[in-house]
PDB file of C-alpha atoms in Angstrom:
ATOM      1  CA  MET G  81     -52.343  -8.929  37.259  1.00  0.00           C
ATOM      2  CA  SER G  82     -51.173  -5.244  36.827  1.00  0.00           C
ATOM      3  CA  SER G  83     -53.123  -2.363  35.487  1.00  0.00           C
ATOM      4  CA  ALA G  84     -49.622  -0.237  34.194  1.00  0.00           C
ATOM      5  CA  LYS G  85     -49.091  -0.284  30.839  1.00  0.00           C
ATOM      6  CA  ALA G  86     -45.110  -1.582  30.250  1.00  0.00           C
ATOM      7  CA  ASN G  87     -43.733   1.938  28.041  1.00  0.00           C
ATOM      8  CA  PRO G  88     -41.732   1.116  24.780  1.00  0.00           C
ATOM      9  CA  THR G  89     -38.462   1.370  24.774  1.00  0.00           C
ATOM     10  CA  TYR G  90     -37.500   0.779  21.422  1.00  0.00           C
ATOM     11  CA  GLN G  91     -35.930   4.128  20.143  1.00  0.00           C
ATOM     12  CA  ILE G  92     -36.803   5.179  16.537  1.00  0.00           C
ATOM     13  CA  ARG G  93     -33.964   8.155  15.899  1.00  0.00           C
ATOM     14  CA  PRO G  94     -30.790   8.196  16.913  1.00  0.00           C
ATOM     15  CA  ALA G  95     -29.963  10.561  20.356  1.00  0.00           C
ATOM     16  CA  TYR G  96     -28.657  13.881  19.227  1.00  0.00           C
ATOM     17  CA  LYS G  97     -25.164  12.814  20.208  1.00  0.00           C
ATOM     18  CA  GLN G  98     -25.003   9.743  18.706  1.00  0.00           C
ATOM     19  CA  ARG G  99     -25.862  11.368  15.097  1.00  0.00           C
ATOM     20  CA  VAL G 100     -23.127  10.307  12.038  1.00  0.00           C
ATOM     21  CA  SER G 101     -21.353  14.104  11.534  1.00  0.00           C
ATOM     22  CA  VAL G 102     -20.750  15.723   8.096  1.00  0.00           C
ATOM     23  CA  ALA G 103     -17.752  17.229   9.489  1.00  0.00           C
ATOM     24  CA  ALA G 104     -16.607  13.579  10.876  1.00  0.00           C
ATOM     25  CA  MET G 105     -16.738  11.421   8.179  1.00  0.00           C
ATOM     26  CA  LYS G 106     -14.698  14.013   5.479  1.00  0.00           C
ATOM     27  CA  THR G 107     -12.284  14.666   8.190  1.00  0.00           C
ATOM     28  CA  ILE G 108     -11.620  10.725   8.838  1.00  0.00           C
ATOM     29  CA  ILE G 109     -12.024  10.586   4.414  1.00  0.00           C
ATOM     30  CA  ASP G 110      -9.197  13.501   4.559  1.00  0.00           C
ATOM     31  CA  THR G 111      -6.804  12.352   6.710  1.00  0.00           C
ATOM     32  CA  VAL G 112      -7.075   8.315   5.141  1.00  0.00           C
ATOM     33  CA  MET G 113      -6.600   9.310   1.829  1.00  0.00           C
ATOM     34  CA  LYS G 114      -3.879  11.688   2.351  1.00  0.00           C
ATOM     35  CA  GLU G 115      -2.012   9.240   4.445  1.00  0.00           C
ATOM     36  CA  GLU G 116      -2.711   6.210   1.364  1.00  0.00           C
ATOM     37  CA  LEU G 117      -1.471   8.599  -1.562  1.00  0.00           C
ATOM     38  CA  GLU G 118       0.081  11.193  -0.687  1.00  0.00           C
ATOM     39  CA  GLY G 119       3.831  10.817  -2.880  1.00  0.00           C
ATOM     40  CA  LYS G 120       2.639   8.604  -4.860  1.00  0.00           C
ATOM     41  CA  THR G 121       1.881   7.766  -8.612  1.00  0.00           C
ATOM     42  CA  TYR G 122      -0.739   6.147 -10.473  1.00  0.00           C
ATOM     43  CA  ALA G 123      -0.377   2.697 -11.268  1.00  0.00           C
ATOM     44  CA  VAL G 124      -3.316   0.958 -12.880  1.00  0.00           C
ATOM     45  CA  ASP G 125      -2.084  -2.696 -11.736  1.00  0.00           C
ATOM     46  CA  GLN G 126      -2.136  -1.214  -8.704  1.00  0.00           C
ATOM     47  CA  ALA G 127      -5.460   0.665  -8.852  1.00  0.00           C
ATOM     48  CA  GLN G 128      -7.951  -1.719  -7.949  1.00  0.00           C
ATOM     49  CA  VAL G 129      -6.010  -3.036  -4.575  1.00  0.00           C
ATOM     50  CA  GLN G 130      -5.727   1.001  -3.524  1.00  0.00           C
ATOM     51  CA  THR G 131      -9.362   1.681  -3.913  1.00  0.00           C
ATOM     52  CA  LYS G 132     -10.261  -1.693  -1.907  1.00  0.00           C
ATOM     53  CA  HIS G 133      -7.616  -1.270   0.441  1.00  0.00           C
ATOM     54  CA  ILE G 134      -8.976   2.844   0.676  1.00  0.00           C
ATOM     55  CA  SER G 135     -12.101   2.020   1.266  1.00  0.00           C
ATOM     56  CA  ASP G 136     -12.023  -0.175   4.347  1.00  0.00           C
ATOM     57  CA  GLU G 137      -9.474   1.823   6.059  1.00  0.00           C
ATOM     58  CA  ILE G 138     -12.509   4.880   5.778  1.00  0.00           C
ATOM     59  CA  ARG G 139     -14.510   2.363   6.450  1.00  0.00           C
ATOM     60  CA  ASN G 140     -13.424   0.974   9.765  1.00  0.00           C
ATOM     61  CA  ARG G 141     -12.777   4.097  11.088  1.00  0.00           C
ATOM     62  CA  LEU G 142     -16.266   4.983  10.080  1.00  0.00           C
ATOM     63  CA  LYS G 143     -17.312   2.209  12.279  1.00  0.00           C
ATOM     64  CA  ALA G 144     -15.054   2.795  15.198  1.00  0.00           C
ATOM     65  CA  LEU G 145     -17.103   6.207  15.630  1.00  0.00           C
ATOM     66  CA  ASP G 146     -19.376   3.825  17.162  1.00  0.00           C
ATOM     67  CA  LEU G 147     -22.654   4.987  16.217  1.00  0.00           C
ATOM     68  CA  PRO G 148     -25.757   2.947  17.392  1.00  0.00           C
ATOM     69  CA  ARG G 149     -27.560   0.577  14.291  1.00  0.00           C
ATOM     70  CA  TYR G 150     -25.384   2.811  11.988  1.00  0.00           C
ATOM     71  CA  LYS G 151     -24.233   1.379   8.305  1.00  0.00           C
ATOM     72  CA  PHE G 152     -21.708   3.249   6.521  1.00  0.00           C
ATOM     73  CA  MET G 153     -20.815   2.635   2.900  1.00  0.00           C
ATOM     74  CA  VAL G 154     -18.078   4.193   1.609  1.00  0.00           C
ATOM     75  CA  GLN G 155     -17.073   4.561  -2.715  1.00  0.00           C
ATOM     76  CA  VAL G 156     -13.758   5.455  -3.542  1.00  0.00           C
ATOM     77  CA  VAL G 157     -12.749   6.531  -7.344  1.00  0.00           C
ATOM     78  CA  LEU G 158      -9.105   6.589  -7.912  1.00  0.00           C
ATOM     79  CA  GLY G 159      -7.605   7.830 -11.484  1.00  0.00           C
ATOM     80  CA  GLU G 160      -4.726   9.051 -13.300  1.00  0.00           C
ATOM     81  CA  MET G 161      -4.390  12.685 -13.882  1.00  0.00           C
ATOM     82  CA  ARG G 162      -4.590  13.498 -17.816  1.00  0.00           C
ATOM     83  CA  LEU G 163      -5.781  16.608 -18.145  1.00  0.00           C
ATOM     84  CA  GLU G 164      -8.769  15.193 -18.330  1.00  0.00           C
ATOM     85  CA  GLY G 165     -12.359  16.243 -17.101  1.00  0.00           C
ATOM     86  CA  VAL G 166     -14.754  13.366 -14.567  1.00  0.00           C
ATOM     87  CA  ARG G 167     -18.103  14.443 -13.339  1.00  0.00           C
ATOM     88  CA  MET G 168     -19.649  12.409 -10.701  1.00  0.00           C
ATOM     89  CA  GLY G 169     -23.365  12.501  -8.933  1.00  0.00           C
ATOM     90  CA  CYS G 170     -25.361  10.539  -7.009  1.00  0.00           C
ATOM     91  CA  ARG G 171     -29.455   9.791  -5.391  1.00  0.00           C
ATOM     92  CA  THR G 172     -30.345   9.289  -2.724  1.00  0.00           C
ATOM     93  CA  PHE G 173     -33.410   8.353  -0.897  1.00  0.00           C
ATOM     94  CA  TRP G 174     -33.168   8.695   3.150  1.00  0.00           C
ATOM     95  CA  ASP G 175     -33.756  10.327   5.800  1.00  0.00           C
ATOM     96  CA  ALA G 176     -32.278  13.217   6.198  1.00  0.00           C
ATOM     97  CA  GLU G 177     -32.719  14.253   9.777  1.00  0.00           C
ATOM     98  CA  THR G 178     -30.329  10.433  10.050  1.00  0.00           C
ATOM     99  CA  ASP G 179     -28.657   9.780   7.804  1.00  0.00           C
ATOM    100  CA  ALA G 180     -25.880  11.323   5.809  1.00  0.00           C
ATOM    101  CA  HIS G 181     -22.760  11.671   3.379  1.00  0.00           C
ATOM    102  CA  ALA G 182     -19.480  12.870   2.988  1.00  0.00           C
ATOM    103  CA  THR G 183     -17.216  13.303   0.090  1.00  0.00           C
ATOM    104  CA  SER G 184     -13.501  14.117  -0.364  1.00  0.00           C
ATOM    105  CA  ASN G 185     -10.854  14.426  -3.325  1.00  0.00           C
ATOM    106  CA  TYR G 186      -7.460  14.552  -3.774  1.00  0.00           C
ATOM    107  CA  MET G 187      -5.279  15.599  -6.036  1.00  0.00           C
ATOM    108  CA  ASN G 188      -1.501  14.988  -6.992  1.00  0.00           C
ATOM    109  CA  ASP G 189       0.194  15.561  -9.906  1.00  0.00           C
ATOM    110  CA  SER G 190      -0.375  11.749 -10.724  1.00  0.00           C
ATOM    111  CA  LEU G 191      -3.395  11.071 -10.043  1.00  0.00           C
ATOM    112  CA  PHE G 192      -6.968  12.233  -7.959  1.00  0.00           C
ATOM    113  CA  CYS G 193      -9.458  10.383  -5.955  1.00  0.00           C
ATOM    114  CA  VAL G 194     -12.603  10.700  -4.696  1.00  0.00           C
ATOM    115  CA  ALA G 195     -14.491   9.050  -2.457  1.00  0.00           C
ATOM    116  CA  THR G 196     -17.574   9.514  -0.971  1.00  0.00           C
ATOM    117  CA  ALA G 197     -18.970   8.112   2.909  1.00  0.00           C
ATOM    118  CA  TYR G 198     -22.487   7.441   3.412  1.00  0.00           C
ATOM    119  CA  GLY G 199     -23.292   7.082   6.618  1.00  0.00           C
ATOM    120  CA  VAL G 200     -27.869   5.886   6.903  1.00  0.00           C
ATOM    121  CA  TYR G 201     -29.110   4.709  10.360  1.00  0.00           C
ATOM    122  CA  LEU G 202     -31.570   1.354  10.780  1.00  0.00           C
ATOM    123  CA  TYR G 203     -34.626   1.757  11.452  1.00  0.00           C
TER     124      TYR G 203
END
């Protein structure tokens, strides 16, 4: 019988280079919203399809960052510009060292869009 102990290999926290970058998340959100909404007008019958498509595209590009054990969630709000105000907020309970979120908005004469992506490290 060997008296040597096995070292644990389970990684509690991501390596520095494997942490989610807020800047990268924001760049992805900005790029997708510009690609999907530039030159478009608000159509109430298409809003549900557009928000799902935008959120899926953002999530897929975030997954392509290939960050092990990160889960990404995306929320997209799309509305018509009608000279009214909108307030949004969120509360989170997470590990500030490993988890992050990024929010961005897009506006034109017809519509506004706010997208928030959350990257959560799974322990």
